[in-house]
Amino acid sequence: MGKIFYVMGKSASGKDTIYKQLHARMPELKTVRMYTTRPIRDGETDGVEYFFVDDGRLEQCRENGTLIECRTYDTVYGPWNYFTVDDGQIDLEHGFYLVMGTLESYEKMRLFYGSEALVPLYIHVEDGLRLRRALEREEQQKVPRYKEMCRRFLADEEDFKLENLERCGIEKWYQNVVLEDCLKEIIDDIGMFMGSGK
């Protein structure tokens, strides 16, 4: 039986970089794309980080019963939706998967596929370092969205509070201070799950 290795973390924790590195270094892991109605950022590619779609596609999934979970964030630029679709990307009888999302989406995917199918990869960075990284990233955008950066930073503090992590059964945290060290620990752990088939 396959597993879904689920990368998550607060904004600017490095989860996007870790997800991309895992994908590059472990090609045997099949990737699963989530969907979003938020605008594409500089450096992102449709179908790589997310499928960037409009509200019509979300409603279509809701109507045809393929919507697994959906989160709507009231940003300073209006509502942005992030959602997962049962679109045939995941077949646990025939593979191991790498997914990236939020704690909320992880929890709903656990309900949909079963807790034994998901392995959480929670990426953690101390808040001061995380805030510096977020600011550096935003400064590189053609149109920096500092208000949205601050909103996300504060929202993540609430979303990823300890009681929520514990409720979702997340006990191991991967500290992303030195990227290579963090990646090695994650790759070793994934290898154990894939080797044991447990």
Tab-separated table of C-alpha atoms in Angstrom:
chain	number	residue	atom	x	y	z
A	1	MET	CA	0.000	0.000	0.000
A	2	GLY	CA	1.317	3.428	-0.940
A	3	LYS	CA	1.635	6.525	1.197
A	4	ILE	CA	1.022	10.232	0.745
A	5	PHE	CA	4.010	12.197	2.063
A	6	TYR	CA	2.490	15.537	2.968
A	7	VAL	CA	4.769	18.614	3.133
A	8	MET	CA	3.417	21.513	5.167
A	9	GLY	CA	4.606	24.451	7.219
A	10	LYS	CA	4.063	28.098	7.947
A	11	SER	CA	4.698	30.686	5.259
A	12	ALA	CA	8.416	31.217	4.519
A	13	SER	CA	9.356	27.976	6.295
A	14	GLY	CA	10.951	26.751	3.080
A	15	LYS	CA	8.318	24.138	2.325
A	16	ASP	CA	8.155	25.065	-1.388
A	17	THR	CA	11.915	24.626	-1.761
A	18	ILE	CA	11.866	21.361	0.184
A	19	TYR	CA	8.965	20.063	-1.896
A	20	LYS	CA	10.826	20.862	-5.134
A	21	GLN	CA	14.045	19.290	-3.872
A	22	LEU	CA	12.251	16.117	-2.766
A	23	HIS	CA	10.573	15.916	-6.163
A	24	ALA	CA	13.932	16.305	-7.928
A	25	ARG	CA	15.851	13.862	-5.708
A	26	MET	CA	13.146	11.218	-5.322
A	27	PRO	CA	11.553	10.848	-8.765
A	28	GLU	CA	9.877	7.626	-7.631
A	29	LEU	CA	7.453	9.804	-5.643
A	30	LYS	CA	4.504	10.813	-7.779
A	31	THR	CA	3.387	14.402	-7.359
A	32	VAL	CA	-0.108	15.683	-6.785
A	33	ARG	CA	-1.122	19.216	-7.619
A	34	MET	CA	-3.637	21.194	-5.633
A	35	TYR	CA	-5.700	23.964	-7.130
A	36	THR	CA	-5.913	27.657	-6.280
A	37	THR	CA	-7.800	30.704	-7.466
A	38	ARG	CA	-5.134	33.102	-6.203
A	39	PRO	CA	-3.017	34.979	-8.765
A	40	ILE	CA	0.136	33.276	-9.948
A	41	ARG	CA	3.325	34.745	-8.432
A	42	ASP	CA	6.527	35.659	-10.237
A	43	GLY	CA	8.578	32.505	-10.705
A	44	GLU	CA	5.622	30.119	-10.401
A	45	THR	CA	4.397	27.890	-13.226
A	46	ASP	CA	0.850	26.657	-13.749
A	47	GLY	CA	0.766	22.932	-13.014
A	48	VAL	CA	3.968	22.986	-10.962
A	49	GLU	CA	3.220	24.704	-7.639
A	50	TYR	CA	-0.562	24.594	-8.202
A	51	PHE	CA	-3.154	24.471	-10.924
A	52	PHE	CA	-4.133	28.142	-11.158
A	53	VAL	CA	-7.839	28.233	-11.975
A	54	ASP	CA	-10.870	30.502	-11.671
A	55	ASP	CA	-13.880	30.291	-9.355
A	56	GLY	CA	-15.864	28.532	-12.080
A	57	ARG	CA	-13.619	25.471	-11.901
A	58	LEU	CA	-14.046	25.315	-8.126
A	59	GLU	CA	-17.827	25.393	-8.448
A	60	GLN	CA	-17.692	22.708	-11.136
A	61	CYS	CA	-15.760	20.404	-8.774
A	62	ARG	CA	-18.178	21.150	-5.963
A	63	GLU	CA	-21.145	20.274	-8.182
A	64	ASN	CA	-19.720	17.045	-9.610
A	65	GLY	CA	-18.648	15.720	-6.178
A	66	THR	CA	-14.885	15.609	-6.827
A	67	LEU	CA	-13.979	18.306	-4.281
A	68	ILE	CA	-12.062	16.708	-1.372
A	69	GLU	CA	-11.447	19.913	0.564
A	70	CYS	CA	-11.418	23.666	0.073
A	71	ARG	CA	-10.024	26.551	2.090
A	72	THR	CA	-10.971	30.155	1.431
A	73	TYR	CA	-8.783	32.991	2.696
A	74	ASP	CA	-10.136	36.519	2.848
A	75	THR	CA	-7.015	38.359	1.763
A	76	VAL	CA	-6.519	42.069	1.285
A	77	TYR	CA	-6.914	41.309	-2.444
A	78	GLY	CA	-10.201	39.452	-2.050
A	79	PRO	CA	-10.987	35.771	-1.412
A	80	TRP	CA	-8.376	33.211	-2.507
A	81	ASN	CA	-9.367	29.529	-2.617
A	82	TYR	CA	-7.037	26.548	-2.264
A	83	PHE	CA	-8.538	23.130	-2.899
A	84	THR	CA	-7.878	19.444	-3.536
A	85	VAL	CA	-9.745	17.460	-6.146
A	86	ASP	CA	-10.327	13.726	-6.527
A	87	ASP	CA	-9.183	13.892	-10.146
A	88	GLY	CA	-7.397	10.564	-10.513
A	89	GLN	CA	-3.961	11.817	-9.488
A	90	ILE	CA	-3.792	9.505	-6.438
A	91	ASP	CA	-3.942	5.684	-6.603
A	92	LEU	CA	-2.517	4.260	-3.373
A	93	GLU	CA	-2.543	0.726	-4.773
A	94	HIS	CA	0.128	1.722	-7.279
A	95	GLY	CA	2.438	4.316	-5.808
A	96	PHE	CA	3.840	6.713	-3.264
A	97	TYR	CA	2.945	10.384	-3.508
A	98	LEU	CA	4.378	13.762	-2.575
A	99	VAL	CA	1.880	16.521	-1.739
A	100	MET	CA	2.224	20.029	-0.357
A	101	GLY	CA	-0.513	21.931	1.452
A	102	THR	CA	-1.776	23.354	4.712
A	103	LEU	CA	-2.541	21.740	8.048
A	104	GLU	CA	-6.245	22.129	7.339
A	105	SER	CA	-5.971	20.375	3.980
A	106	TYR	CA	-3.813	17.652	5.545
A	107	GLU	CA	-6.500	17.007	8.139
A	108	LYS	CA	-9.217	16.717	5.498
A	109	MET	CA	-7.084	14.446	3.307
A	110	ARG	CA	-6.566	12.201	6.344
A	111	LEU	CA	-10.335	11.929	6.684
A	112	PHE	CA	-10.735	11.185	2.962
A	113	TYR	CA	-7.898	8.627	2.517
A	114	GLY	CA	-7.453	7.395	6.108
A	115	SER	CA	-4.808	8.389	8.652
A	116	GLU	CA	-2.640	5.349	7.820
A	117	ALA	CA	-2.223	6.606	4.240
A	118	LEU	CA	-0.705	9.989	5.150
A	119	VAL	CA	2.769	10.767	6.498
A	120	PRO	CA	3.129	14.380	7.710
A	121	LEU	CA	6.330	16.283	6.887
A	122	TYR	CA	5.961	19.406	9.022
A	123	ILE	CA	8.645	21.999	8.232
A	124	HIS	CA	9.480	24.362	11.102
A	125	VAL	CA	11.520	27.559	11.274
A	126	GLU	CA	11.915	29.923	14.233
A	127	ASP	CA	9.620	32.938	13.795
A	128	GLY	CA	12.290	35.645	13.551
A	129	LEU	CA	14.145	33.817	10.788
A	130	ARG	CA	10.877	32.988	9.062
A	131	LEU	CA	9.822	36.652	9.045
A	132	ARG	CA	13.182	37.721	7.583
A	133	ARG	CA	12.857	35.106	4.854
A	134	ALA	CA	9.293	36.213	4.079
A	135	LEU	CA	10.370	39.844	3.730
A	136	GLU	CA	13.297	38.941	1.463
A	137	ARG	CA	11.005	36.882	-0.757
A	138	GLU	CA	8.399	39.630	-0.998
A	139	GLU	CA	11.016	42.255	-1.873
A	140	GLN	CA	11.875	40.209	-4.969
A	141	GLN	CA	8.331	40.400	-6.360
A	142	LYS	CA	7.546	42.926	-9.096
A	143	VAL	CA	4.644	44.148	-6.967
A	144	PRO	CA	5.407	43.356	-3.311
A	145	ARG	CA	2.328	42.526	-1.223
A	146	TYR	CA	3.529	43.380	2.255
A	147	LYS	CA	0.058	43.521	3.812
A	148	GLU	CA	-0.701	40.032	2.555
A	149	MET	CA	2.684	38.809	3.805
A	150	CYS	CA	1.862	40.079	7.301
A	151	ARG	CA	-1.652	38.621	7.195
A	152	ARG	CA	-0.274	35.191	6.251
A	153	PHE	CA	2.402	35.335	8.939
A	154	LEU	CA	-0.154	36.047	11.670
A	155	ALA	CA	-2.731	33.585	10.306
A	156	ASP	CA	-0.150	30.789	10.281
A	157	GLU	CA	0.590	31.392	13.958
A	158	GLU	CA	-3.041	30.536	14.669
A	159	ASP	CA	-3.388	27.717	12.111
A	160	PHE	CA	-0.248	25.848	13.207
A	161	LYS	CA	-0.595	26.287	16.963
A	162	LEU	CA	0.505	23.315	19.025
A	163	GLU	CA	-2.968	22.035	19.878
A	164	ASN	CA	-3.845	21.851	16.159
A	165	LEU	CA	-0.650	19.933	15.363
A	166	GLU	CA	-1.355	17.524	18.203
A	167	ARG	CA	-4.958	17.034	17.071
A	168	CYS	CA	-3.652	16.003	13.646
A	169	GLY	CA	-1.169	13.554	15.155
A	170	ILE	CA	1.892	15.534	14.084
A	171	GLU	CA	4.673	14.740	16.511
A	172	LYS	CA	7.828	15.142	14.414
A	173	TRP	CA	8.999	18.569	13.270
A	174	TYR	CA	11.690	18.995	10.608
A	175	GLN	CA	13.812	22.028	11.506
A	176	ASN	CA	14.756	23.939	8.341
A	177	VAL	CA	17.724	25.999	9.478
A	178	VAL	CA	20.253	24.333	7.165
A	179	LEU	CA	18.392	23.136	4.076
A	180	GLU	CA	20.622	20.140	3.294
A	181	ASP	CA	20.389	18.811	6.852
A	182	CYS	CA	16.611	19.114	6.792
A	183	LEU	CA	16.376	17.387	3.404
A	184	LYS	CA	18.608	14.516	4.484
A	185	GLU	CA	16.458	13.820	7.532
A	186	ILE	CA	13.253	13.853	5.471
A	187	ILE	CA	14.686	11.668	2.696
A	188	ASP	CA	15.926	9.142	5.252
A	189	ASP	CA	12.483	8.986	6.861
A	190	ILE	CA	10.674	8.635	3.524
A	191	GLY	CA	13.076	5.846	2.594
A	192	MET	CA	12.199	3.952	5.775
A	193	PHE	CA	8.470	4.165	5.023
A	194	MET	CA	8.936	3.083	1.415
A	195	GLY	CA	11.303	0.264	2.354
A	196	SER	CA	9.107	-1.135	5.092
A	197	GLY	CA	5.813	-0.737	3.245
A	198	LYS	CA	4.204	0.086	6.591
